């Protein structure tokens, strides 16, 4: 168990806030899905419900980051968070759900979008992704230096992850210490830049003293997530930092305790900090349970959205 545990009353408050955010997410995303990819709502795997749930959690993180910056989490920021969560969900689906070729194509086509501003849309899923991303980018000056660097940092981390997946020999040919270093940095950047992009979309002027802390929180989310998914990833032939460790839970515990201690010490005293820390704690606990439950489930692994 972690060395620190939030007060139970805080979890009650967070559950109430997430419930409110879930309603906002539905209002923001349902019209777009019905207009551009209506079959998503009727899929038997409840993919639309999963997208809404992920976006609600992303909205909670956005709420926390905005509050840490000392600004109100207004209607516009709620909408930006909803769009960002949907972008993350759809982008991850291109990478994770349709095989290596689709993942490689996504990276190539997203790079084309970032460098040229467009790509040829081939199906409704891509259409929805492009529409949501366009509306998201329209809300802020994406040429702002900090935001632009964070967006490309997130893309390059995704590209690095896909390259390792498609060509694992590029990693396995290295000494083990170097392999673990590469994988740990890749996980750090995949998670850290997600939080930074979201934060800068919501608060472009967020104080510099909080940048490394929000990046750190995002990296911690990714280490926790990878541990929860490690059995599925191994079954699928995907190499991550957490599934290559001999004692992953012990290492994750050390990372969690160290990072939470730093965040508690340096983040301001406010609801946003409390919410971010409590959500990290809950995520840590549920992913440990997920890891243990899915030890023998392979491809039938299920996802916890708590």
Short mmCIF file of C-alpha atoms in Angstrom, two decimals:
data_model
loop_
_atom_site.label_atom_id
_atom_site.label_comp_id
_atom_site.label_asym_id
_atom_site.label_seq_id
_atom_site.Cartn_x
_atom_site.Cartn_y
_atom_site.Cartn_z
CA UNK A 1 0.00 0.00 0.00
CA UNK A 2 1.16 3.57 -0.63
CA UNK A 3 2.74 5.52 2.21
CA UNK A 4 0.05 8.23 1.81
CA UNK A 5 -3.72 7.89 1.54
CA UNK A 6 -6.29 10.67 0.88
CA UNK A 7 -9.23 11.33 3.16
CA UNK A 8 -12.36 9.33 2.27
CA UNK A 9 -14.41 12.55 2.09
CA UNK A 10 -12.24 13.66 -0.81
CA UNK A 11 -13.17 10.57 -2.81
CA UNK A 12 -16.85 11.36 -2.23
CA UNK A 13 -16.28 14.88 -3.56
CA UNK A 14 -14.37 13.59 -6.58
CA UNK A 15 -17.16 11.13 -7.42
CA UNK A 16 -19.64 14.00 -7.36
CA UNK A 17 -17.45 16.14 -9.62
CA UNK A 18 -16.86 13.30 -12.10
CA UNK A 19 -20.60 12.69 -12.26
CA UNK A 20 -21.09 16.34 -13.26
CA UNK A 21 -18.29 16.14 -15.80
CA UNK A 22 -19.75 12.99 -17.32
CA UNK A 23 -22.94 14.92 -18.10
CA UNK A 24 -20.91 17.73 -19.71
CA UNK A 25 -18.92 15.24 -21.78
CA UNK A 26 -22.10 13.65 -23.12
CA UNK A 27 -23.45 17.07 -24.10
CA UNK A 28 -20.21 17.97 -25.88
CA UNK A 29 -19.50 14.68 -27.65
CA UNK A 30 -22.89 13.11 -28.46
CA UNK A 31 -23.83 15.63 -31.22
CA UNK A 32 -20.44 15.15 -32.91
CA UNK A 33 -20.64 11.36 -32.77
CA UNK A 34 -24.22 11.36 -34.11
CA UNK A 35 -23.21 13.65 -36.96
CA UNK A 36 -19.93 12.05 -38.02
CA UNK A 37 -19.75 8.48 -36.69
CA UNK A 38 -23.22 7.39 -35.48
CA UNK A 39 -22.43 3.65 -35.56
CA UNK A 40 -19.98 4.21 -32.69
CA UNK A 41 -22.96 4.56 -30.35
CA UNK A 42 -24.39 1.15 -31.21
CA UNK A 43 -21.24 -0.99 -31.15
CA UNK A 44 -21.65 -4.06 -28.93
CA UNK A 45 -18.35 -3.40 -27.14
CA UNK A 46 -19.77 -0.12 -25.74
CA UNK A 47 -16.91 1.83 -27.26
CA UNK A 48 -18.83 5.09 -27.08
CA UNK A 49 -19.42 4.58 -23.35
CA UNK A 50 -15.72 3.94 -22.83
CA UNK A 51 -14.86 7.12 -24.74
CA UNK A 52 -17.25 9.13 -22.57
CA UNK A 53 -15.80 7.61 -19.40
CA UNK A 54 -12.21 8.32 -20.40
CA UNK A 55 -13.15 11.87 -21.38
CA UNK A 56 -14.86 12.40 -18.02
CA UNK A 57 -11.70 11.32 -16.22
CA UNK A 58 -9.62 13.54 -18.50
CA UNK A 59 -11.99 16.39 -17.65
CA UNK A 60 -11.36 15.81 -13.96
CA UNK A 61 -7.60 16.06 -14.61
CA UNK A 62 -8.22 19.23 -16.63
CA UNK A 63 -10.31 20.63 -13.78
CA UNK A 64 -7.46 19.92 -11.36
CA UNK A 65 -4.81 21.53 -13.59
CA UNK A 66 -6.95 24.63 -14.11
CA UNK A 67 -7.61 24.98 -10.40
CA UNK A 68 -3.90 24.56 -9.64
CA UNK A 69 -3.25 27.50 -11.98
CA UNK A 70 -5.77 29.54 -9.96
CA UNK A 71 -8.39 29.91 -12.70
CA UNK A 72 -12.07 28.85 -12.95
CA UNK A 73 -12.96 25.65 -14.78
CA UNK A 74 -15.57 27.33 -16.97
CA UNK A 75 -17.78 26.00 -19.76
CA UNK A 76 -15.16 26.52 -22.46
CA UNK A 77 -12.50 24.65 -20.50
CA UNK A 78 -14.93 21.78 -19.87
CA UNK A 79 -15.58 21.57 -23.60
CA UNK A 80 -11.83 21.57 -24.38
CA UNK A 81 -11.28 18.77 -21.88
CA UNK A 82 -14.10 16.71 -23.43
CA UNK A 83 -12.64 17.13 -26.91
CA UNK A 84 -9.15 16.31 -25.73
CA UNK A 85 -10.33 13.13 -23.99
CA UNK A 86 -12.11 11.99 -27.16
CA UNK A 87 -8.99 12.71 -29.23
CA UNK A 88 -6.88 10.61 -26.87
CA UNK A 89 -9.39 7.77 -26.96
CA UNK A 90 -9.64 7.68 -30.75
CA UNK A 91 -5.90 8.17 -31.25
CA UNK A 92 -5.12 5.30 -28.88
CA UNK A 93 -7.63 3.11 -30.69
CA UNK A 94 -5.79 3.59 -33.99
CA UNK A 95 -2.59 2.50 -32.25
CA UNK A 96 -3.91 -0.35 -30.08
CA UNK A 97 -7.00 -1.91 -31.65
CA UNK A 98 -6.39 -2.57 -35.35
CA UNK A 99 -2.94 -4.15 -35.61
CA UNK A 100 0.59 -2.97 -36.35
CA UNK A 101 -0.14 -1.75 -39.87
CA UNK A 102 -2.95 0.50 -38.68
CA UNK A 103 -0.74 1.85 -35.87
CA UNK A 104 2.03 2.65 -38.33
CA UNK A 105 -0.43 4.31 -40.72
CA UNK A 106 -1.86 6.41 -37.88
CA UNK A 107 1.59 7.73 -37.00
CA UNK A 108 2.33 8.55 -40.65
CA UNK A 109 -1.03 10.24 -41.19
CA UNK A 110 -0.95 12.17 -37.91
CA UNK A 111 2.53 13.43 -38.79
CA UNK A 112 1.12 14.58 -42.12
CA UNK A 113 -1.68 16.38 -40.29
CA UNK A 114 0.75 18.13 -37.93
CA UNK A 115 3.17 19.16 -40.67
CA UNK A 116 0.78 19.84 -43.58
CA UNK A 117 -2.49 20.56 -41.80
CA UNK A 118 -4.58 17.88 -43.51
CA UNK A 119 -4.91 14.24 -44.57
CA UNK A 120 -7.35 12.33 -46.75
CA UNK A 121 -10.17 10.96 -44.58
CA UNK A 122 -10.94 7.33 -45.36
CA UNK A 123 -13.71 6.35 -42.95
CA UNK A 124 -16.09 7.65 -40.28
CA UNK A 125 -13.70 6.98 -37.40
CA UNK A 126 -11.03 9.14 -39.04
CA UNK A 127 -13.68 11.73 -39.86
CA UNK A 128 -14.75 12.00 -36.22
CA UNK A 129 -11.14 12.20 -35.08
CA UNK A 130 -10.35 14.98 -37.57
CA UNK A 131 -13.48 16.98 -36.69
CA UNK A 132 -12.82 16.75 -32.94
CA UNK A 133 -9.14 17.58 -33.34
CA UNK A 134 -9.94 20.54 -35.60
CA UNK A 135 -12.38 21.96 -33.06
CA UNK A 136 -9.88 21.43 -30.29
CA UNK A 137 -7.07 23.19 -32.16
CA UNK A 138 -9.43 26.04 -33.05
CA UNK A 139 -9.82 26.87 -29.36
CA UNK A 140 -6.19 27.87 -28.83
CA UNK A 141 -3.17 29.23 -30.68
CA UNK A 142 -1.47 25.93 -31.42
CA UNK A 143 1.57 27.83 -32.72
CA UNK A 144 2.24 29.04 -29.18
CA UNK A 145 5.74 27.78 -28.43
CA UNK A 146 4.97 25.82 -25.27
CA UNK A 147 1.81 24.21 -26.64
CA UNK A 148 3.40 23.40 -30.00
CA UNK A 149 6.37 21.73 -28.33
CA UNK A 150 4.09 19.73 -26.04
CA UNK A 151 1.96 18.52 -28.99
CA UNK A 152 5.03 17.40 -30.91
CA UNK A 153 6.50 15.88 -27.75
CA UNK A 154 3.34 13.79 -27.35
CA UNK A 155 3.43 12.76 -31.01
CA UNK A 156 7.12 11.80 -30.89
CA UNK A 157 6.52 9.71 -27.77
CA UNK A 158 3.69 7.86 -29.56
CA UNK A 159 5.91 7.39 -32.61
CA UNK A 160 8.70 6.00 -30.46
CA UNK A 161 6.31 3.55 -28.79
CA UNK A 162 4.92 2.33 -32.13
CA UNK A 163 8.43 1.95 -33.59
CA UNK A 164 9.44 -0.26 -30.65
CA UNK A 165 6.29 -2.34 -31.13
CA UNK A 166 6.79 -2.80 -34.88
CA UNK A 167 10.56 -3.31 -34.72
CA UNK A 168 11.35 -4.72 -31.26
CA UNK A 169 14.85 -5.77 -32.34
CA UNK A 170 15.80 -2.08 -32.34
CA UNK A 171 15.36 -2.28 -28.58
CA UNK A 172 16.23 -5.88 -27.72
CA UNK A 173 19.64 -5.58 -29.41
CA UNK A 174 20.65 -3.10 -26.70
CA UNK A 175 22.09 -4.05 -23.28
CA UNK A 176 19.31 -4.67 -20.74
CA UNK A 177 20.10 -1.56 -18.71
CA UNK A 178 19.78 0.56 -21.85
CA UNK A 179 16.56 -1.22 -22.84
CA UNK A 180 14.95 -0.37 -19.51
CA UNK A 181 16.15 3.22 -19.73
CA UNK A 182 14.61 3.61 -23.21
CA UNK A 183 11.32 2.04 -22.13
CA UNK A 184 11.08 4.09 -18.95
CA UNK A 185 11.69 7.35 -20.83
CA UNK A 186 9.16 6.36 -23.49
CA UNK A 187 6.48 5.71 -20.84
CA UNK A 188 7.40 8.94 -19.05
CA UNK A 189 6.99 10.99 -22.22
CA UNK A 190 3.79 9.25 -23.36
CA UNK A 191 2.09 10.19 -20.11
CA UNK A 192 3.84 13.43 -19.28
CA UNK A 193 3.16 15.17 -22.57
CA UNK A 194 -0.53 14.22 -22.47
CA UNK A 195 -0.95 16.14 -19.22
CA UNK A 196 1.12 19.05 -20.52
CA UNK A 197 -0.90 19.36 -23.76
CA UNK A 198 -4.16 19.30 -21.80
CA UNK A 199 -2.87 21.84 -19.27
CA UNK A 200 -1.62 24.25 -21.94
CA UNK A 201 -4.84 23.96 -23.93
CA UNK A 202 -6.76 24.91 -20.80
CA UNK A 203 -4.34 27.48 -19.36
CA UNK A 204 -1.75 28.69 -21.92
CA UNK A 205 -0.19 30.93 -19.27
CA UNK A 206 0.08 28.25 -16.57
CA UNK A 207 3.05 29.17 -14.31
CA UNK A 208 6.35 27.54 -15.28
CA UNK A 209 6.87 26.31 -11.72
CA UNK A 210 4.03 23.84 -12.25
CA UNK A 211 5.08 22.47 -15.65
CA UNK A 212 7.44 19.78 -14.39
CA UNK A 213 4.96 18.75 -11.68
CA UNK A 214 2.08 18.24 -14.12
CA UNK A 215 4.42 16.40 -16.48
CA UNK A 216 5.45 14.20 -13.54
CA UNK A 217 1.80 13.47 -12.70
CA UNK A 218 1.12 12.46 -16.30
CA UNK A 219 4.16 10.17 -16.33
CA UNK A 220 2.93 8.53 -13.13
CA UNK A 221 -0.47 7.89 -14.74
CA UNK A 222 1.29 6.09 -17.60
CA UNK A 223 3.48 3.89 -15.38
CA UNK A 224 0.36 2.89 -13.44
CA UNK A 225 -1.62 2.27 -16.63
CA UNK A 226 1.12 0.14 -18.18
CA UNK A 227 1.29 -2.00 -15.05
CA UNK A 228 -2.47 -2.57 -15.15
CA UNK A 229 -2.24 -3.60 -18.80
CA UNK A 230 1.00 -5.58 -18.57
CA UNK A 231 -0.52 -9.07 -18.99
CA UNK A 232 -2.55 -8.02 -22.00
CA UNK A 233 0.46 -6.23 -23.48
CA UNK A 234 2.68 -9.29 -23.04
CA UNK A 235 0.05 -11.50 -24.65
CA UNK A 236 -0.09 -9.03 -27.53
CA UNK A 237 3.71 -8.94 -27.86
CA UNK A 238 4.02 -5.33 -26.72
CA UNK A 239 7.09 -4.35 -24.73
CA UNK A 240 6.71 -1.74 -21.97
CA UNK A 241 8.87 -0.67 -19.06
CA UNK A 242 6.55 -2.22 -16.49
CA UNK A 243 6.21 -5.62 -18.15
CA UNK A 244 9.98 -5.99 -18.52
CA UNK A 245 10.76 -5.58 -14.81
CA UNK A 246 11.41 -8.56 -12.57
CA UNK A 247 9.54 -6.93 -9.67
CA UNK A 248 7.16 -4.46 -11.33
CA UNK A 249 4.87 -3.84 -8.37
CA UNK A 250 7.77 -3.01 -6.08
CA UNK A 251 9.24 -0.61 -8.64
CA UNK A 252 5.85 1.02 -9.24
CA UNK A 253 5.39 1.45 -5.48
CA UNK A 254 8.75 3.27 -5.27
CA UNK A 255 7.91 5.51 -8.22
CA UNK A 256 4.47 6.28 -6.81
CA UNK A 257 5.65 7.11 -3.29
CA UNK A 258 8.53 9.27 -4.54
CA UNK A 259 6.44 11.24 -7.03
CA UNK A 260 3.42 11.67 -4.77
CA UNK A 261 5.71 13.01 -2.05
CA UNK A 262 7.14 15.59 -4.46
CA UNK A 263 3.72 16.60 -5.76
CA UNK A 264 2.32 17.01 -2.24
CA UNK A 265 5.28 19.15 -1.29
CA UNK A 266 5.35 21.47 -4.30
CA UNK A 267 1.78 21.80 -5.59
CA UNK A 268 -0.31 24.63 -4.10
CA UNK A 269 -2.87 23.90 -1.41
CA UNK A 270 -6.17 23.81 -3.31
CA UNK A 271 -8.93 21.50 -4.50
CA UNK A 272 -7.10 20.91 -7.79
CA UNK A 273 -4.03 19.50 -6.06
CA UNK A 274 -6.14 17.36 -3.74
CA UNK A 275 -8.21 16.03 -6.64
CA UNK A 276 -5.16 15.20 -8.77
CA UNK A 277 -3.41 13.39 -5.92
CA UNK A 278 -6.53 11.48 -4.87
CA UNK A 279 -7.25 10.44 -8.45
CA UNK A 280 -3.65 9.19 -8.82
CA UNK A 281 -4.10 7.19 -5.60
CA UNK A 282 -7.35 5.61 -6.80
CA UNK A 283 -5.84 4.87 -10.20
CA UNK A 284 -2.87 3.19 -8.53
CA UNK A 285 -5.05 0.96 -6.34
CA UNK A 286 -7.47 -0.09 -9.11
CA UNK A 287 -4.64 -0.87 -11.55
CA UNK A 288 -2.91 -3.07 -8.99
CA UNK A 289 -6.18 -5.01 -8.68
CA UNK A 290 -6.53 -5.11 -12.46
CA UNK A 291 -3.00 -6.47 -12.83
CA UNK A 292 -3.65 -9.29 -10.35
CA UNK A 293 -7.08 -10.19 -11.72
CA UNK A 294 -5.86 -10.37 -15.31
CA UNK A 295 -2.79 -12.49 -14.67
CA UNK A 296 -4.32 -15.44 -16.54
CA UNK A 297 -6.82 -13.69 -18.78
CA UNK A 298 -4.67 -12.66 -21.76
CA UNK A 299 -6.69 -11.12 -24.57
CA UNK A 300 -9.84 -11.34 -22.48
CA UNK A 301 -8.47 -8.67 -20.16
CA UNK A 302 -11.01 -6.05 -19.16
CA UNK A 303 -10.57 -2.39 -18.42
CA UNK A 304 -11.43 -0.67 -15.15
CA UNK A 305 -12.72 2.86 -15.58
CA UNK A 306 -12.69 3.93 -11.92
#
